[in-house]
Amino acid sequence: MLPSDTEMEGFPGVTSGDSTKQQERHYYLLSQLQTLVKDLPSSFQQRLSYNTLSDLAQALIDGTVYEIVQGLLDIQHLTEKNLYNQRQKLHCEHQALKQDLVRKHKDALQMCRSHNLGLLKSTHQTELETLELRVREEQKMMDKKIVAEMDQKVIDQQNTLEKELTVQMNLLELILKLQQKESQSGII
């Protein structure tokens, strides 16, 4: 859950040079994360230490992660819509095939002589069963494709977020080390 504009008042334009604002923002985000974690299953809560939440809050300070998450959500929604449209198209194609087959069977029955009627009905039943089997198999393949694509999107999202957080954590570590060096040498 992203903080509202009201909650963010006092934090806009936080820069690396404004350590007081950064610290306030960090404490605010950490507090919000700690509150949100309480809603998670206890087994997951135990894995989220104070340090982990603090590191996450630090990575969220400049808003880049929020932008990345929103971009990933947009991509996910477009992917879901595209996959849904593909499945709907397949469904419509199957409906058209069934309608064509029923029409073909109806025409054949009208032209059939009575002594061939049993054989024709048997042939029609076989054709219908074959089509239904084909439809089920194609739908099953489409559903597997959809699940595989969505799984891949989740993996891509996780990798993207992990990379961004790693970069931000490394940059933060460099900033902190530089700050320590400068304060030790009396520059700050």
PDB file of N, CA, C and O in Angstrom, residues 54-117:
ATOM      1  N   SER A  54      13.798  -2.327   8.019  1.00  0.00           N
ATOM      2  CA  SER A  54      14.531  -1.072   7.987  1.00  0.00           C
ATOM      3  C   SER A  54      15.233  -0.889   6.638  1.00  0.00           C
ATOM      4  O   SER A  54      15.212   0.202   6.050  1.00  0.00           O
ATOM      5  N   ASP A  55      15.840  -1.964   6.148  1.00  0.00           N
ATOM      6  CA  ASP A  55      16.497  -1.909   4.836  1.00  0.00           C
ATOM      7  C   ASP A  55      15.479  -1.624   3.729  1.00  0.00           C
ATOM      8  O   ASP A  55      15.747  -0.846   2.807  1.00  0.00           O
ATOM      9  N   LEU A  56      14.314  -2.254   3.824  1.00  0.00           N
ATOM     10  CA  LEU A  56      13.267  -2.021   2.826  1.00  0.00           C
ATOM     11  C   LEU A  56      12.809  -0.566   2.889  1.00  0.00           C
ATOM     12  O   LEU A  56      12.668   0.090   1.846  1.00  0.00           O
ATOM     13  N   ALA A  57      12.582  -0.061   4.076  1.00  0.00           N
ATOM     14  CA  ALA A  57      12.172   1.342   4.225  1.00  0.00           C
ATOM     15  C   ALA A  57      13.220   2.268   3.609  1.00  0.00           C
ATOM     16  O   ALA A  57      12.882   3.232   2.920  1.00  0.00           O
ATOM     17  N   GLN A  58      14.488   1.964   3.842  1.00  0.00           N
ATOM     18  CA  GLN A  58      15.569   2.780   3.288  1.00  0.00           C
ATOM     19  C   GLN A  58      15.533   2.760   1.755  1.00  0.00           C
ATOM     20  O   GLN A  58      15.719   3.779   1.097  1.00  0.00           O
ATOM     21  N   ALA A  59      15.258   1.591   1.195  1.00  0.00           N
ATOM     22  CA  ALA A  59      15.219   1.463  -0.266  1.00  0.00           C
ATOM     23  C   ALA A  59      14.011   2.192  -0.864  1.00  0.00           C
ATOM     24  O   ALA A  59      14.038   2.582  -2.031  1.00  0.00           O
ATOM     25  N   LEU A  60      12.975   2.386  -0.076  1.00  0.00           N
ATOM     26  CA  LEU A  60      11.752   3.024  -0.570  1.00  0.00           C
ATOM     27  C   LEU A  60      11.788   4.554  -0.502  1.00  0.00           C
ATOM     28  O   LEU A  60      10.921   5.219  -1.055  1.00  0.00           O
ATOM     29  N   ILE A  61      12.765   5.099   0.148  1.00  0.00           N
ATOM     30  CA  ILE A  61      12.782   6.537   0.439  1.00  0.00           C
ATOM     31  C   ILE A  61      12.599   7.418  -0.791  1.00  0.00           C
ATOM     32  O   ILE A  61      11.799   8.339  -0.782  1.00  0.00           O
ATOM     33  N   ASP A  62      13.304   7.151  -1.876  1.00  0.00           N
ATOM     34  CA  ASP A  62      13.239   8.072  -3.021  1.00  0.00           C
ATOM     35  C   ASP A  62      12.070   7.814  -3.972  1.00  0.00           C
ATOM     36  O   ASP A  62      11.860   8.575  -4.906  1.00  0.00           O
ATOM     37  N   GLY A  63      11.292   6.764  -3.751  1.00  0.00           N
ATOM     38  CA  GLY A  63      10.104   6.518  -4.574  1.00  0.00           C
ATOM     39  C   GLY A  63      10.368   5.725  -5.836  1.00  0.00           C
ATOM     40  O   GLY A  63       9.429   5.358  -6.548  1.00  0.00           O
ATOM     41  N   THR A  64      11.620   5.431  -6.138  1.00  0.00           N
ATOM     42  CA  THR A  64      11.949   4.687  -7.355  1.00  0.00           C
ATOM     43  C   THR A  64      11.294   3.309  -7.355  1.00  0.00           C
ATOM     44  O   THR A  64      10.760   2.868  -8.364  1.00  0.00           O
ATOM     45  N   VAL A  65      11.330   2.654  -6.197  1.00  0.00           N
ATOM     46  CA  VAL A  65      10.752   1.306  -6.112  1.00  0.00           C
ATOM     47  C   VAL A  65       9.254   1.358  -6.379  1.00  0.00           C
ATOM     48  O   VAL A  65       8.707   0.493  -7.060  1.00  0.00           O
ATOM     49  N   TYR A  66       8.583   2.406  -5.862  1.00  0.00           N
ATOM     50  CA  TYR A  66       7.145   2.547  -6.127  1.00  0.00           C
ATOM     51  C   TYR A  66       6.875   2.654  -7.629  1.00  0.00           C
ATOM     52  O   TYR A  66       5.941   2.056  -8.152  1.00  0.00           O
ATOM     53  N   GLU A  67       7.701   3.440  -8.303  1.00  0.00           N
ATOM     54  CA  GLU A  67       7.538   3.605  -9.750  1.00  0.00           C
ATOM     55  C   GLU A  67       7.767   2.284 -10.476  1.00  0.00           C
ATOM     56  O   GLU A  67       7.043   1.950 -11.418  1.00  0.00           O
ATOM     57  N   ILE A  68       8.766   1.541 -10.040  1.00  0.00           N
ATOM     58  CA  ILE A  68       9.046   0.252 -10.668  1.00  0.00           C
ATOM     59  C   ILE A  68       7.894  -0.714 -10.431  1.00  0.00           C
ATOM     60  O   ILE A  68       7.445  -1.400 -11.351  1.00  0.00           O
ATOM     61  N   VAL A  69       7.388  -0.745  -9.202  1.00  0.00           N
ATOM     62  CA  VAL A  69       6.264  -1.630  -8.883  1.00  0.00           C
ATOM     63  C   VAL A  69       5.050  -1.263  -9.741  1.00  0.00           C
ATOM     64  O   VAL A  69       4.378  -2.143 -10.290  1.00  0.00           O
ATOM     65  N   GLN A  70       4.777   0.031  -9.877  1.00  0.00           N
ATOM     66  CA  GLN A  70       3.644   0.445 -10.695  1.00  0.00           C
ATOM     67  C   GLN A  70       3.847   0.038 -12.154  1.00  0.00           C
ATOM     68  O   GLN A  70       2.926  -0.427 -12.810  1.00  0.00           O
ATOM     69  N   GLY A  71       5.064   0.192 -12.655  1.00  0.00           N
ATOM     70  CA  GLY A  71       5.364  -0.238 -14.024  1.00  0.00           C
ATOM     71  C   GLY A  71       5.167  -1.739 -14.190  1.00  0.00           C
ATOM     72  O   GLY A  71       4.612  -2.197 -15.194  1.00  0.00           O
ATOM     73  N   LEU A  72       5.614  -2.500 -13.201  1.00  0.00           N
ATOM     74  CA  LEU A  72       5.435  -3.958 -13.252  1.00  0.00           C
ATOM     75  C   LEU A  72       3.960  -4.331 -13.207  1.00  0.00           C
ATOM     76  O   LEU A  72       3.521  -5.255 -13.906  1.00  0.00           O
ATOM     77  N   LEU A  73       3.184  -3.619 -12.393  1.00  0.00           N
ATOM     78  CA  LEU A  73       1.736  -3.878 -12.337  1.00  0.00           C
ATOM     79  C   LEU A  73       1.079  -3.572 -13.681  1.00  0.00           C
ATOM     80  O   LEU A  73       0.222  -4.322 -14.146  1.00  0.00           O
ATOM     81  N   ASP A  74       1.490  -2.467 -14.293  1.00  0.00           N
ATOM     82  CA  ASP A  74       0.945  -2.109 -15.609  1.00  0.00           C
ATOM     83  C   ASP A  74       1.254  -3.202 -16.636  1.00  0.00           C
ATOM     84  O   ASP A  74       0.386  -3.604 -17.409  1.00  0.00           O
ATOM     85  N   ILE A  75       2.495  -3.681 -16.618  1.00  0.00           N
ATOM     86  CA  ILE A  75       2.884  -4.762 -17.533  1.00  0.00           C
ATOM     87  C   ILE A  75       2.064  -6.012 -17.251  1.00  0.00           C
ATOM     88  O   ILE A  75       1.574  -6.677 -18.173  1.00  0.00           O
ATOM     89  N   GLN A  76       1.883  -6.319 -15.969  1.00  0.00           N
ATOM     90  CA  GLN A  76       1.105  -7.502 -15.602  1.00  0.00           C
ATOM     91  C   GLN A  76      -0.337  -7.384 -16.088  1.00  0.00           C
ATOM     92  O   GLN A  76      -0.888  -8.327 -16.645  1.00  0.00           O
ATOM     93  N   HIS A  77      -0.944  -6.217 -15.896  1.00  0.00           N
ATOM     94  CA  HIS A  77      -2.325  -6.029 -16.336  1.00  0.00           C
ATOM     95  C   HIS A  77      -2.454  -6.149 -17.853  1.00  0.00           C
ATOM     96  O   HIS A  77      -3.406  -6.760 -18.359  1.00  0.00           O
ATOM     97  N   LEU A  78      -1.496  -5.578 -18.572  1.00  0.00           N
ATOM     98  CA  LEU A  78      -1.521  -5.699 -20.035  1.00  0.00           C
ATOM     99  C   LEU A  78      -1.353  -7.155 -20.471  1.00  0.00           C
ATOM    100  O   LEU A  78      -2.029  -7.616 -21.392  1.00  0.00           O
ATOM    101  N   THR A  79      -0.473  -7.870 -19.785  1.00  0.00           N
ATOM    102  CA  THR A  79      -0.252  -9.280 -20.099  1.00  0.00           C
ATOM    103  C   THR A  79      -1.516 -10.081 -19.830  1.00  0.00           C
ATOM    104  O   THR A  79      -1.931 -10.903 -20.655  1.00  0.00           O
ATOM    105  N   GLU A  80      -2.136  -9.829 -18.675  1.00  0.00           N
ATOM    106  CA  GLU A  80      -3.370 -10.539 -18.336  1.00  0.00           C
ATOM    107  C   GLU A  80      -4.461 -10.264 -19.362  1.00  0.00           C
ATOM    108  O   GLU A  80      -5.162 -11.181 -19.797  1.00  0.00           O
ATOM    109  N   LYS A  81      -4.584  -9.011 -19.759  1.00  0.00           N
ATOM    110  CA  LYS A  81      -5.604  -8.638 -20.744  1.00  0.00           C
ATOM    111  C   LYS A  81      -5.323  -9.317 -22.085  1.00  0.00           C
ATOM    112  O   LYS A  81      -6.236  -9.845 -22.732  1.00  0.00           O
ATOM    113  N   ASN A  82      -4.059  -9.316 -22.488  1.00  0.00           N
ATOM    114  CA  ASN A  82      -3.671  -9.949 -23.749  1.00  0.00           C
ATOM    115  C   ASN A  82      -3.967 -11.454 -23.716  1.00  0.00           C
ATOM    116  O   ASN A  82      -4.514 -12.016 -24.664  1.00  0.00           O
ATOM    117  N   LEU A  83      -3.603 -12.099 -22.616  1.00  0.00           N
ATOM    118  CA  LEU A  83      -3.841 -13.546 -22.494  1.00  0.00           C
ATOM    119  C   LEU A  83      -5.341 -13.850 -22.459  1.00  0.00           C
ATOM    120  O   LEU A  83      -5.804 -14.830 -23.052  1.00  0.00           O
ATOM    121  N   TYR A  84      -6.093 -13.013 -21.768  1.00  0.00           N
ATOM    122  CA  TYR A  84      -7.542 -13.187 -21.735  1.00  0.00           C
ATOM    123  C   TYR A  84      -8.120 -13.063 -23.146  1.00  0.00           C
ATOM    124  O   TYR A  84      -8.949 -13.877 -23.556  1.00  0.00           O
ATOM    125  N   ASN A  85      -7.656 -12.050 -23.878  1.00  0.00           N
ATOM    126  CA  ASN A  85      -8.142 -11.863 -25.254  1.00  0.00           C
ATOM    127  C   ASN A  85      -7.770 -13.050 -26.149  1.00  0.00           C
ATOM    128  O   ASN A  85      -8.566 -13.469 -26.995  1.00  0.00           O
ATOM    129  N   GLN A  86      -6.566 -13.601 -25.961  1.00  0.00           N
ATOM    130  CA  GLN A  86      -6.166 -14.782 -26.728  1.00  0.00           C
ATOM    131  C   GLN A  86      -7.085 -15.963 -26.423  1.00  0.00           C
ATOM    132  O   GLN A  86      -7.506 -16.691 -27.324  1.00  0.00           O
ATOM    133  N   ARG A  87      -7.403 -16.136 -25.146  1.00  0.00           N
ATOM    134  CA  ARG A  87      -8.268 -17.253 -24.751  1.00  0.00           C
ATOM    135  C   ARG A  87      -9.684 -17.037 -25.302  1.00  0.00           C
ATOM    136  O   ARG A  87     -10.335 -17.979 -25.753  1.00  0.00           O
ATOM    137  N   GLN A  88     -10.165 -15.813 -25.248  1.00  0.00           N
ATOM    138  CA  GLN A  88     -11.495 -15.516 -25.796  1.00  0.00           C
ATOM    139  C   GLN A  88     -11.529 -15.765 -27.305  1.00  0.00           C
ATOM    140  O   GLN A  88     -12.507 -16.293 -27.830  1.00  0.00           O
ATOM    141  N   LYS A  89     -10.460 -15.387 -27.991  1.00  0.00           N
ATOM    142  CA  LYS A  89     -10.379 -15.620 -29.434  1.00  0.00           C
ATOM    143  C   LYS A  89     -10.428 -17.110 -29.728  1.00  0.00           C
ATOM    144  O   LYS A  89     -11.143 -17.553 -30.633  1.00  0.00           O
ATOM    145  N   LEU A  90      -9.674 -17.889 -28.950  1.00  0.00           N
ATOM    146  CA  LEU A  90      -9.683 -19.338 -29.130  1.00  0.00           C
ATOM    147  C   LEU A  90     -11.084 -19.895 -28.878  1.00  0.00           C
ATOM    148  O   LEU A  90     -11.576 -20.742 -29.638  1.00  0.00           O
ATOM    149  N   HIS A  91     -11.730 -19.406 -27.839  1.00  0.00           N
ATOM    150  CA  HIS A  91     -13.092 -19.854 -27.523  1.00  0.00           C
ATOM    151  C   HIS A  91     -14.048 -19.539 -28.685  1.00  0.00           C
ATOM    152  O   HIS A  91     -14.852 -20.388 -29.076  1.00  0.00           O
ATOM    153  N   CYS A  92     -13.944 -18.349 -29.236  1.00  0.00           N
ATOM    154  CA  CYS A  92     -14.807 -17.961 -30.374  1.00  0.00           C
ATOM    155  C   CYS A  92     -14.526 -18.829 -31.603  1.00  0.00           C
ATOM    156  O   CYS A  92     -15.471 -19.220 -32.312  1.00  0.00           O
ATOM    157  N   GLU A  93     -13.249 -19.113 -31.841  1.00  0.00           N
ATOM    158  CA  GLU A  93     -12.897 -19.991 -32.960  1.00  0.00           C
ATOM    159  C   GLU A  93     -13.508 -21.377 -32.764  1.00  0.00           C
ATOM    160  O   GLU A  93     -14.028 -21.980 -33.713  1.00  0.00           O
ATOM    161  N   HIS A  94     -13.466 -21.871 -31.531  1.00  0.00           N
ATOM    162  CA  HIS A  94     -14.053 -23.187 -31.246  1.00  0.00           C
ATOM    163  C   HIS A  94     -15.569 -23.172 -31.435  1.00  0.00           C
ATOM    164  O   HIS A  94     -16.138 -24.127 -31.979  1.00  0.00           O
ATOM    165  N   GLN A  95     -16.192 -22.091 -30.984  1.00  0.00           N
ATOM    166  CA  GLN A  95     -17.642 -21.978 -31.169  1.00  0.00           C
ATOM    167  C   GLN A  95     -17.993 -21.971 -32.663  1.00  0.00           C
ATOM    168  O   GLN A  95     -18.957 -22.611 -33.085  1.00  0.00           O
ATOM    169  N   ALA A  96     -17.200 -21.252 -33.448  1.00  0.00           N
ATOM    170  CA  ALA A  96     -17.448 -21.194 -34.892  1.00  0.00           C
ATOM    171  C   ALA A  96     -17.263 -22.578 -35.527  1.00  0.00           C
ATOM    172  O   ALA A  96     -18.056 -22.979 -36.389  1.00  0.00           O
ATOM    173  N   LEU A  97     -16.227 -23.304 -35.096  1.00  0.00           N
ATOM    174  CA  LEU A  97     -16.012 -24.664 -35.616  1.00  0.00           C
ATOM    175  C   LEU A  97     -17.192 -25.577 -35.289  1.00  0.00           C
ATOM    176  O   LEU A  97     -17.653 -26.354 -36.141  1.00  0.00           O
ATOM    177  N   LYS A  98     -17.691 -25.481 -34.071  1.00  0.00           N
ATOM    178  CA  LYS A  98     -18.836 -26.302 -33.668  1.00  0.00           C
ATOM    179  C   LYS A  98     -20.080 -25.950 -34.480  1.00  0.00           C
ATOM    180  O   LYS A  98     -20.807 -26.830 -34.944  1.00  0.00           O
ATOM    181  N   GLN A  99     -20.307 -24.652 -34.664  1.00  0.00           N
ATOM    182  CA  GLN A  99     -21.459 -24.211 -35.445  1.00  0.00           C
ATOM    183  C   GLN A  99     -21.353 -24.689 -36.892  1.00  0.00           C
ATOM    184  O   GLN A  99     -22.345 -25.130 -37.491  1.00  0.00           O
ATOM    185  N   ASP A 100     -20.166 -24.594 -37.463  1.00  0.00           N
ATOM    186  CA  ASP A 100     -19.960 -25.066 -38.841  1.00  0.00           C
ATOM    187  C   ASP A 100     -20.221 -26.563 -38.943  1.00  0.00           C
ATOM    188  O   ASP A 100     -20.843 -27.028 -39.911  1.00  0.00           O
ATOM    189  N   LEU A 101     -19.743 -27.307 -37.960  1.00  0.00           N
ATOM    190  CA  LEU A 101     -19.942 -28.754 -37.983  1.00  0.00           C
ATOM    191  C   LEU A 101     -21.421 -29.104 -37.847  1.00  0.00           C
ATOM    192  O   LEU A 101     -21.929 -29.968 -38.583  1.00  0.00           O
ATOM    193  N   VAL A 102     -22.115 -28.429 -36.959  1.00  0.00           N
ATOM    194  CA  VAL A 102     -23.563 -28.670 -36.787  1.00  0.00           C
ATOM    195  C   VAL A 102     -24.302 -28.333 -38.079  1.00  0.00           C
ATOM    196  O   VAL A 102     -25.183 -29.086 -38.518  1.00  0.00           O
ATOM    197  N   ARG A 103     -23.930 -27.227 -38.710  1.00  0.00           N
ATOM    198  CA  ARG A 103     -24.560 -26.825 -39.974  1.00  0.00           C
ATOM    199  C   ARG A 103     -24.278 -27.870 -41.065  1.00  0.00           C
ATOM    200  O   ARG A 103     -25.163 -28.266 -41.816  1.00  0.00           O
ATOM    201  N   LYS A 104     -23.049 -28.333 -41.142  1.00  0.00           N
ATOM    202  CA  LYS A 104     -22.653 -29.354 -42.122  1.00  0.00           C
ATOM    203  C   LYS A 104     -23.451 -30.638 -41.890  1.00  0.00           C
ATOM    204  O   LYS A 104     -23.958 -31.255 -42.839  1.00  0.00           O
ATOM    205  N   HIS A 105     -23.596 -31.014 -40.627  1.00  0.00           N
ATOM    206  CA  HIS A 105     -24.357 -32.225 -40.296  1.00  0.00           C
ATOM    207  C   HIS A 105     -25.828 -32.068 -40.646  1.00  0.00           C
ATOM    208  O   HIS A 105     -26.454 -32.995 -41.178  1.00  0.00           O
ATOM    209  N   LYS A 106     -26.373 -30.891 -40.373  1.00  0.00           N
ATOM    210  CA  LYS A 106     -27.782 -30.627 -40.679  1.00  0.00           C
ATOM    211  C   LYS A 106     -28.013 -30.717 -42.185  1.00  0.00           C
ATOM    212  O   LYS A 106     -28.974 -31.352 -42.658  1.00  0.00           O
ATOM    213  N   ASP A 107     -27.106 -30.106 -42.960  1.00  0.00           N
ATOM    214  CA  ASP A 107     -27.221 -30.159 -44.427  1.00  0.00           C
ATOM    215  C   ASP A 107     -27.108 -31.602 -44.927  1.00  0.00           C
ATOM    216  O   ASP A 107     -27.852 -32.025 -45.818  1.00  0.00           O
ATOM    217  N   ALA A 108     -26.174 -32.339 -44.353  1.00  0.00           N
ATOM    218  CA  ALA A 108     -25.978 -33.734 -44.776  1.00  0.00           C
ATOM    219  C   ALA A 108     -27.195 -34.587 -44.441  1.00  0.00           C
ATOM    220  O   ALA A 108     -27.590 -35.458 -45.233  1.00  0.00           O
ATOM    221  N   LEU A 109     -27.804 -34.343 -43.279  1.00  0.00           N
ATOM    222  CA  LEU A 109     -29.003 -35.107 -42.899  1.00  0.00           C
ATOM    223  C   LEU A 109     -30.164 -34.829 -43.840  1.00  0.00           C
ATOM    224  O   LEU A 109     -30.948 -35.729 -44.151  1.00  0.00           O
ATOM    225  N   GLN A 110     -30.289 -33.594 -44.297  1.00  0.00           N
ATOM    226  CA  GLN A 110     -31.372 -33.228 -45.210  1.00  0.00           C
ATOM    227  C   GLN A 110     -31.204 -33.910 -46.563  1.00  0.00           C
ATOM    228  O   GLN A 110     -32.183 -34.227 -47.230  1.00  0.00           O
ATOM    229  N   MET A 111     -29.960 -34.152 -46.966  1.00  0.00           N
ATOM    230  CA  MET A 111     -29.707 -34.747 -48.272  1.00  0.00           C
ATOM    231  C   MET A 111     -29.558 -36.270 -48.194  1.00  0.00           C
ATOM    232  O   MET A 111     -29.474 -36.939 -49.225  1.00  0.00           O
ATOM    233  N   CYS A 112     -29.552 -36.820 -47.005  1.00  0.00           N
ATOM    234  CA  CYS A 112     -29.280 -38.234 -46.810  1.00  0.00           C
ATOM    235  C   CYS A 112     -30.509 -39.087 -47.150  1.00  0.00           C
ATOM    236  O   CYS A 112     -31.648 -38.722 -46.867  1.00  0.00           O
ATOM    237  N   ARG A 113     -30.245 -40.228 -47.716  1.00  0.00           N
ATOM    238  CA  ARG A 113     -31.319 -41.208 -47.966  1.00  0.00           C
ATOM    239  C   ARG A 113     -31.488 -42.046 -46.705  1.00  0.00           C
ATOM    240  O   ARG A 113     -30.543 -42.254 -45.957  1.00  0.00           O
ATOM    241  N   SER A 114     -32.650 -42.520 -46.485  1.00  0.00           N
ATOM    242  CA  SER A 114     -32.982 -43.202 -45.228  1.00  0.00           C
ATOM    243  C   SER A 114     -32.095 -44.412 -44.951  1.00  0.00           C
ATOM    244  O   SER A 114     -31.783 -44.693 -43.811  1.00  0.00           O
ATOM    245  N   HIS A 115     -31.655 -45.150 -45.997  1.00  0.00           N
ATOM    246  CA  HIS A 115     -30.850 -46.340 -45.741  1.00  0.00           C
ATOM    247  C   HIS A 115     -29.429 -45.994 -45.281  1.00  0.00           C
ATOM    248  O   HIS A 115     -28.734 -46.829 -44.733  1.00  0.00           O
ATOM    249  N   ASN A 116     -28.974 -44.748 -45.477  1.00  0.00           N
ATOM    250  CA  ASN A 116     -27.646 -44.312 -45.023  1.00  0.00           C
ATOM    251  C   ASN A 116     -27.698 -43.520 -43.710  1.00  0.00           C
ATOM    252  O   ASN A 116     -26.663 -43.095 -43.210  1.00  0.00           O
ATOM    253  N   LEU A 117     -28.881 -43.344 -43.160  1.00  0.00           N
ATOM    254  CA  LEU A 117     -29.065 -42.479 -41.997  1.00  0.00           C
ATOM    255  C   LEU A 117     -28.261 -42.951 -40.784  1.00  0.00           C
ATOM    256  O   LEU A 117     -27.612 -42.136 -40.111  1.00  0.00           O
TER     257      LEU A 117
END
